[in-house]
Amino acid sequence: MKLMTIGHLARRAEVGIETVRFYERQGLLELPARKDSGYRQYDESVVARLRFIKRAKELGFSLKEIKELLALRVDPSTTCAEVRSRAKAKIADVEEKIQALQRIKNALVQLTAVCRGRGPTSECPILDALDQESEP
Amino acid sequence: MKLMTIGHLARRAEVGIETVRFYERQGLLELPARKDSGYRQYDESVVARLRFIKRAKELGFSLKEIKELLALRVDPSTTCAEVRSRAKAKIADVEEKIQALQRIKNALVQLTAVCRGRGPTSECPILDALDQESEP
DNA sequence: ATACGCTCCGTACCATACTACAGAGTCAAG
DNA sequence: CTTGACTCTGTAGTATGGTACGGAGCGTAT
């Protein structure tokens, strides 16, 4: 198992070194192994973890929520039923976001279709389009 | 056209009064009409605008991006072609988000399916599930 | 063996997006 | 015509999520 330094990890995951240490303090990354010198040592899997954190952030999840997503697992203090019920709640959450985005996307599509260069449009076309979305 | 005070507006859109004034300063809401007393007067449409801002924020858009979405319209300084090309860029953006959420959702679904109460699971099942997503 | 880059820790600072006053004026019910 | 709730402006404070030092030690290529 090849290990890497914090600098390599940060470059591979496209985040800053300080961000890695920040996430460690926030409990989003486990405490890594250390060399005798005190240098942190990371394995491959942490790259995926960091990329996940990055993507989830862009999707509007807070670090606290991301931590919860990463913690969805069975362990001595968490039963399978608990994990399942938490995961189901997250799924509902994610589905809501998908639907909201879908509505925004449809509104944008409609906006490009309606726009035909015949002069100024309404105050705020995207809201008009969303309106029609909800009451077709 | 019935007008409402900032307090009514805030309650209807489920945001704080201070938030309304903050959005006004940030240019997300137009300067409202005022009574002689200086009280702001809002019409119905601002409720929808605020709700849109609220939802978009939960989807990971910054106020700056939300402002851009609301500004997608033809006016004396913006041609239809410009609006269309900006809208297209936003659509691509939104589609990416939808896909990323879909992957997370699939990973969560898989996680609930795999979890069968046979003791501790891996370090981080959601990342395992996302892995399988990308290379089935 | 030394120079250059990397890493360590701690603390301080930053941007974004609110949230909470203070002190004064407004409105509307009784 | 007063009382209690609401609104005004301006400024200050908070939470989140980083980002940037400073001064020290580590690592390795020449």
Coordinates of C-alpha atoms (C1' of nucleotides) in Angstrom, one line a residue:
Chain A
M1 CA 0.0 0.0 0.0
K2 CA 1.6 3.2 -1.2
L3 CA 1.3 6.2 1.1
M4 CA 1.4 9.8 0.2
T5 CA 2.1 13.1 1.9
I6 CA -0.5 15.8 2.6
G7 CA 0.8 17.8 -0.4
H8 CA 0.3 15.0 -2.8
L9 CA -3.1 14.2 -1.4
A10 CA -4.2 17.8 -1.7
R11 CA -3.0 18.0 -5.3
R12 CA -4.7 14.8 -6.3
A13 CA -8.0 15.8 -4.7
E14 CA -7.7 19.4 -6.0
V15 CA -8.0 21.0 -2.6
G16 CA -5.6 23.1 -0.5
I17 CA -3.3 21.6 2.1
E18 CA -4.8 23.8 4.7
T19 CA -8.2 22.5 3.7
V20 CA -7.1 18.9 4.4
R21 CA -5.9 19.9 7.9
F22 CA -9.1 21.8 8.4
Y23 CA -11.3 18.8 7.5
E24 CA -9.2 16.7 9.8
R25 CA -10.0 19.1 12.7
Q26 CA -13.7 19.0 11.7
G27 CA -13.7 15.3 11.9
L28 CA -14.4 14.7 8.2
L29 CA -11.1 12.9 7.7
E30 CA -9.8 10.3 10.1
L31 CA -6.6 11.0 11.9
P32 CA -3.9 9.7 9.5
A33 CA -0.9 7.6 10.3
R34 CA 2.2 9.6 10.9
K35 CA 5.9 9.1 10.1
D36 CA 8.4 9.4 12.9
S37 CA 8.9 12.9 11.8
G38 CA 5.2 13.7 12.4
Y39 CA 4.4 13.9 8.7
R40 CA 0.9 12.7 7.8
Q41 CA 0.6 9.6 5.6
Y42 CA -2.4 9.1 3.5
D43 CA -3.5 6.2 1.3
E44 CA -5.4 6.2 -2.0
S45 CA -8.9 6.0 -0.4
V46 CA -8.6 9.5 1.1
V47 CA -8.4 11.0 -2.4
A48 CA -11.9 9.7 -3.1
R49 CA -13.1 10.9 0.3
L50 CA -11.9 14.4 -0.3
R51 CA -13.4 14.5 -3.8
F52 CA -16.7 13.3 -2.4
I53 CA -16.6 16.1 0.2
K54 CA -15.8 18.6 -2.5
R55 CA -18.7 17.5 -4.8
A56 CA -21.2 17.3 -2.0
K57 CA -20.3 20.8 -0.9
E58 CA -21.1 22.1 -4.4
L59 CA -24.5 20.4 -4.1
G60 CA -25.4 22.5 -1.1
F61 CA -24.5 20.0 1.7
S62 CA -22.9 21.5 4.8
L63 CA -19.8 19.9 6.2
K64 CA -22.0 18.6 9.1
E65 CA -24.3 16.8 6.6
I66 CA -21.4 15.5 4.6
K67 CA -20.0 14.1 7.9
E68 CA -23.3 12.3 8.4
L69 CA -23.3 10.8 4.9
L70 CA -19.8 9.5 5.4
A71 CA -20.7 8.1 8.8
L72 CA -23.6 6.0 7.4
R73 CA -22.3 2.6 8.5
V74 CA -22.9 -0.3 10.9
D75 CA -20.6 -0.3 13.9
P76 CA -20.7 -1.4 17.5
S77 CA -23.0 1.5 18.4
T78 CA -25.1 1.7 15.2
T79 CA -27.5 -1.0 14.1
C80 CA -28.3 -1.9 10.5
A81 CA -31.9 -0.7 11.0
E82 CA -30.6 2.7 12.1
V83 CA -28.3 3.0 9.1
R84 CA -31.2 2.1 6.8
S85 CA -33.6 4.6 8.3
R86 CA -31.0 7.4 8.2
A87 CA -30.1 6.5 4.6
K88 CA -33.8 6.6 3.7
A89 CA -34.1 10.1 5.1
K90 CA -31.0 11.2 3.1
I91 CA -32.5 9.7 0.0
A92 CA -35.7 11.7 0.4
D93 CA -33.6 14.8 0.9
V94 CA -31.5 14.1 -2.2
E95 CA -34.7 13.4 -4.3
E96 CA -36.1 16.7 -3.3
K97 CA -33.0 18.5 -4.4
I98 CA -33.1 16.6 -7.7
Q99 CA -36.7 17.7 -8.3
A100 CA -36.0 21.3 -7.4
L101 CA -33.0 21.3 -9.8
Q102 CA -35.2 19.7 -12.5
R103 CA -37.7 22.5 -12.2
I104 CA -35.0 25.1 -12.5
K105 CA -33.6 23.3 -15.5
N106 CA -37.0 23.2 -17.2
A107 CA -37.5 26.9 -16.5
L108 CA -34.1 27.6 -18.1
V109 CA -35.0 25.5 -21.1
Q110 CA -38.3 27.3 -21.5
L111 CA -36.5 30.6 -21.1
T112 CA -34.2 29.8 -24.0
A113 CA -37.2 28.7 -26.1
V114 CA -39.3 31.7 -25.4
C115 CA -36.5 34.2 -26.0
R116 CA -36.9 35.0 -29.7
G117 CA -35.2 38.4 -29.9
R118 CA -38.5 40.4 -30.2
G119 CA -37.4 43.0 -27.6
P120 CA -37.3 43.3 -23.8
T121 CA -38.8 40.4 -21.8
S122 CA -40.6 40.5 -18.5
E123 CA -39.0 41.6 -15.3
C124 CA -37.8 38.1 -14.4
P125 CA -38.5 35.4 -17.0
I126 CA -37.1 32.6 -14.9
L127 CA -39.7 33.1 -12.2
D128 CA -42.5 33.3 -14.9
A129 CA -41.2 30.0 -16.3
L130 CA -41.1 28.4 -12.8
D131 CA -44.7 29.6 -12.3
Q132 CA -45.9 27.8 -15.4
E133 CA -44.0 24.7 -14.2
S134 CA -46.0 24.4 -11.1
E135 CA -49.4 25.2 -12.7
P136 CA -49.3 23.9 -16.3
Chain B
M1 CA -52.7 45.3 -6.6
K2 CA -52.4 44.6 -2.9
L3 CA -49.2 45.6 -1.3
M4 CA -47.6 44.2 1.9
T5 CA -45.1 45.3 4.5
I6 CA -41.7 43.8 4.9
G7 CA -42.9 41.8 7.9
H8 CA -45.7 40.1 5.9
L9 CA -43.4 39.4 3.0
A10 CA -40.8 37.8 5.3
R11 CA -43.4 35.6 6.9
R12 CA -44.9 34.5 3.6
A13 CA -41.6 33.7 2.2
E14 CA -40.3 32.1 5.4
V15 CA -37.3 34.2 5.7
G16 CA -36.2 36.9 8.3
I17 CA -37.0 40.6 7.9
E18 CA -33.3 41.3 8.1
T19 CA -32.7 38.8 5.4
V20 CA -35.0 40.7 3.1
R21 CA -33.2 43.9 3.7
F22 CA -29.9 42.1 3.3
Y23 CA -30.9 40.8 -0.1
E24 CA -32.0 44.2 -1.1
R25 CA -28.6 45.6 -0.3
Q26 CA -27.0 42.7 -2.2
G27 CA -29.1 43.6 -5.3
L28 CA -31.2 40.4 -5.3
L29 CA -34.4 42.3 -4.7
E30 CA -35.2 45.5 -6.5
L31 CA -35.7 48.6 -4.5
P32 CA -39.3 48.5 -3.4
A33 CA -41.9 51.3 -3.5
R34 CA -42.1 53.3 -0.2
K35 CA -44.9 54.8 1.7
D36 CA -44.6 58.4 2.8
S37 CA -43.4 57.0 6.1
G38 CA -40.5 55.3 4.4
Y39 CA -42.1 51.8 4.9
R40 CA -41.3 49.4 2.1
Q41 CA -44.2 48.1 0.1
Y42 CA -44.0 44.7 -1.7
D43 CA -46.3 43.0 -4.1
E44 CA -47.1 39.3 -4.4
S45 CA -44.3 38.6 -6.9
V46 CA -41.6 39.3 -4.4
V47 CA -42.8 36.3 -2.4
A48 CA -42.0 34.0 -5.3
R49 CA -38.7 35.7 -5.8
L50 CA -37.6 35.2 -2.2
R51 CA -38.7 31.5 -2.2
F52 CA -36.7 31.0 -5.4
I53 CA -33.6 32.5 -3.7
K54 CA -34.2 30.3 -0.7
R55 CA -34.5 27.1 -2.7
A56 CA -31.5 27.9 -5.0
K57 CA -29.4 28.5 -2.0
E58 CA -30.2 25.1 -0.6
L59 CA -29.1 23.7 -3.9
G60 CA -25.6 25.1 -3.5
F61 CA -26.0 28.3 -5.6
S62 CA -24.2 31.3 -4.2
L63 CA -26.1 34.6 -4.0
K64 CA -24.0 35.8 -6.9
E65 CA -25.1 32.9 -9.0
I66 CA -28.7 33.4 -8.0
K67 CA -28.5 37.0 -9.0
E68 CA -27.3 35.9 -12.4
L69 CA -30.2 33.5 -12.8
L70 CA -32.7 36.2 -11.9
A71 CA -31.0 38.6 -14.3
L72 CA -31.4 36.3 -17.3
R73 CA -33.5 38.6 -19.4
V74 CA -33.5 40.7 -22.6
D75 CA -33.1 44.4 -21.9
P76 CA -31.6 47.4 -23.7
S77 CA -28.1 46.1 -22.9
T78 CA -28.6 42.4 -23.3
T79 CA -29.5 40.7 -26.6
C80 CA -31.5 37.6 -26.9
A81 CA -28.6 35.6 -28.1
E82 CA -26.7 36.6 -25.0
V83 CA -29.5 35.5 -22.7
R84 CA -29.7 32.2 -24.6
S85 CA -26.0 31.4 -24.4
R86 CA -25.9 32.3 -20.7
A87 CA -29.0 30.2 -20.0
K88 CA -27.4 27.3 -21.9
A89 CA -24.3 27.5 -19.7
K90 CA -26.6 27.4 -16.6
I91 CA -28.5 24.4 -17.9
A92 CA -25.2 22.5 -18.3
D93 CA -24.3 23.5 -14.8
V94 CA -27.7 22.3 -13.4
E95 CA -27.5 19.1 -15.3
E96 CA -24.2 18.3 -13.8
K97 CA -25.6 18.9 -10.3
I98 CA -28.5 16.6 -11.1
Q99 CA -26.2 13.8 -12.2
A100 CA -24.0 14.2 -9.2
L101 CA -27.0 14.0 -6.9
Q102 CA -28.3 11.0 -8.9
R103 CA -25.1 9.2 -8.2
I104 CA -25.3 10.0 -4.5
K105 CA -28.8 8.8 -4.4
N106 CA -28.0 5.5 -6.1
A107 CA -25.1 5.1 -3.7
L108 CA -27.5 5.6 -0.8
V109 CA -30.1 3.2 -2.2
Q110 CA -27.3 0.6 -2.7
L111 CA -26.2 1.2 0.9
T112 CA -29.7 0.5 2.3
A113 CA -29.8 -2.7 0.1
V114 CA -26.4 -4.0 1.2
C115 CA -26.9 -3.4 4.8
R116 CA -28.4 -6.7 6.1
G117 CA -27.5 -6.6 9.8
R118 CA -24.6 -9.1 9.5
G119 CA -22.3 -7.0 11.6
P120 CA -20.0 -4.0 11.0
T121 CA -19.7 -2.7 7.5
S122 CA -16.7 -1.2 5.8
E123 CA -15.0 2.0 6.8
C124 CA -17.2 4.1 4.6
P125 CA -19.9 2.3 2.6
I126 CA -21.1 5.3 0.7
L127 CA -17.8 5.8 -1.0
D128 CA -17.7 2.0 -1.8
A129 CA -21.1 2.4 -3.4
L130 CA -20.1 5.4 -5.4
D131 CA -17.1 3.5 -6.6
Q132 CA -19.2 0.7 -8.0
E133 CA -21.4 3.4 -9.5
S134 CA -18.6 4.7 -11.7
E135 CA -17.2 1.3 -12.7
P136 CA -20.1 -1.2 -12.8
Chain C
dA1 C1' 26.6 19.2 4.0
dT2 C1' 23.8 22.5 2.5
dA3 C1' 20.1 24.4 0.1
dC4 C1' 15.5 24.0 -1.3
dG5 C1' 11.1 22.4 -0.8
dC6 C1' 7.9 20.2 2.1
dT7 C1' 5.6 19.6 6.6
dC8 C1' 4.6 20.6 11.4
dC9 C1' 1.5 23.4 14.8
dG10 C1' -0.9 27.3 16.3
dT11 C1' -3.1 31.4 15.6
dA12 C1' -5.0 34.9 13.0
dC13 C1' -7.3 36.5 9.3
dC14 C1' -10.8 36.3 5.3
dA15 C1' -15.4 36.0 2.5
dT16 C1' -20.1 34.8 2.5
dA17 C1' -24.5 35.0 4.3
dC18 C1' -26.8 36.2 7.6
dT19 C1' -28.6 38.1 12.6
dA20 C1' -29.0 41.2 16.2
dC21 C1' -29.0 45.4 18.2
dA22 C1' -30.0 50.8 19.2
dG23 C1' -32.6 54.6 19.0
dA24 C1' -36.1 56.9 16.5
dG25 C1' -40.4 57.2 14.0
dT26 C1' -45.1 54.8 12.3
dC27 C1' -49.6 52.5 12.5
dA28 C1' -53.8 50.8 14.2
dA29 C1' -56.8 48.9 18.0
dG30 C1' -59.2 50.1 22.0
Chain D
dC1 C1' -54.7 59.4 22.3
dT2 C1' -52.1 56.1 24.2
dT3 C1' -50.0 51.6 23.9
dG4 C1' -48.0 47.8 21.7
dA5 C1' -46.4 46.0 17.5
dC6 C1' -44.1 47.2 13.4
dT7 C1' -40.6 49.6 10.6
dC8 C1' -36.7 52.7 9.7
dT9 C1' -31.2 53.3 9.3
dG10 C1' -26.8 52.1 10.5
dT11 C1' -23.5 49.4 12.6
dA12 C1' -21.8 45.4 14.9
dG13 C1' -21.7 40.6 15.8
dT14 C1' -22.0 35.5 14.5
dA15 C1' -21.5 30.9 12.0
dT16 C1' -19.5 28.5 8.4
dG17 C1' -15.8 27.2 5.6
dG18 C1' -11.9 28.1 4.6
dT19 C1' -6.9 30.7 3.7
dA20 C1' -2.6 32.6 5.2
dC21 C1' 1.1 33.3 8.0
dG22 C1' 5.4 32.5 11.3
dG23 C1' 8.9 30.0 13.0
dA24 C1' 10.5 25.4 13.5
dG25 C1' 11.9 20.8 11.9
dC26 C1' 12.2 17.1 8.0
dG27 C1' 13.9 15.1 3.3
dT28 C1' 16.6 14.7 -0.6
dA29 C1' 19.2 15.9 -4.6
dT30 C1' 23.6 17.8 -5.8

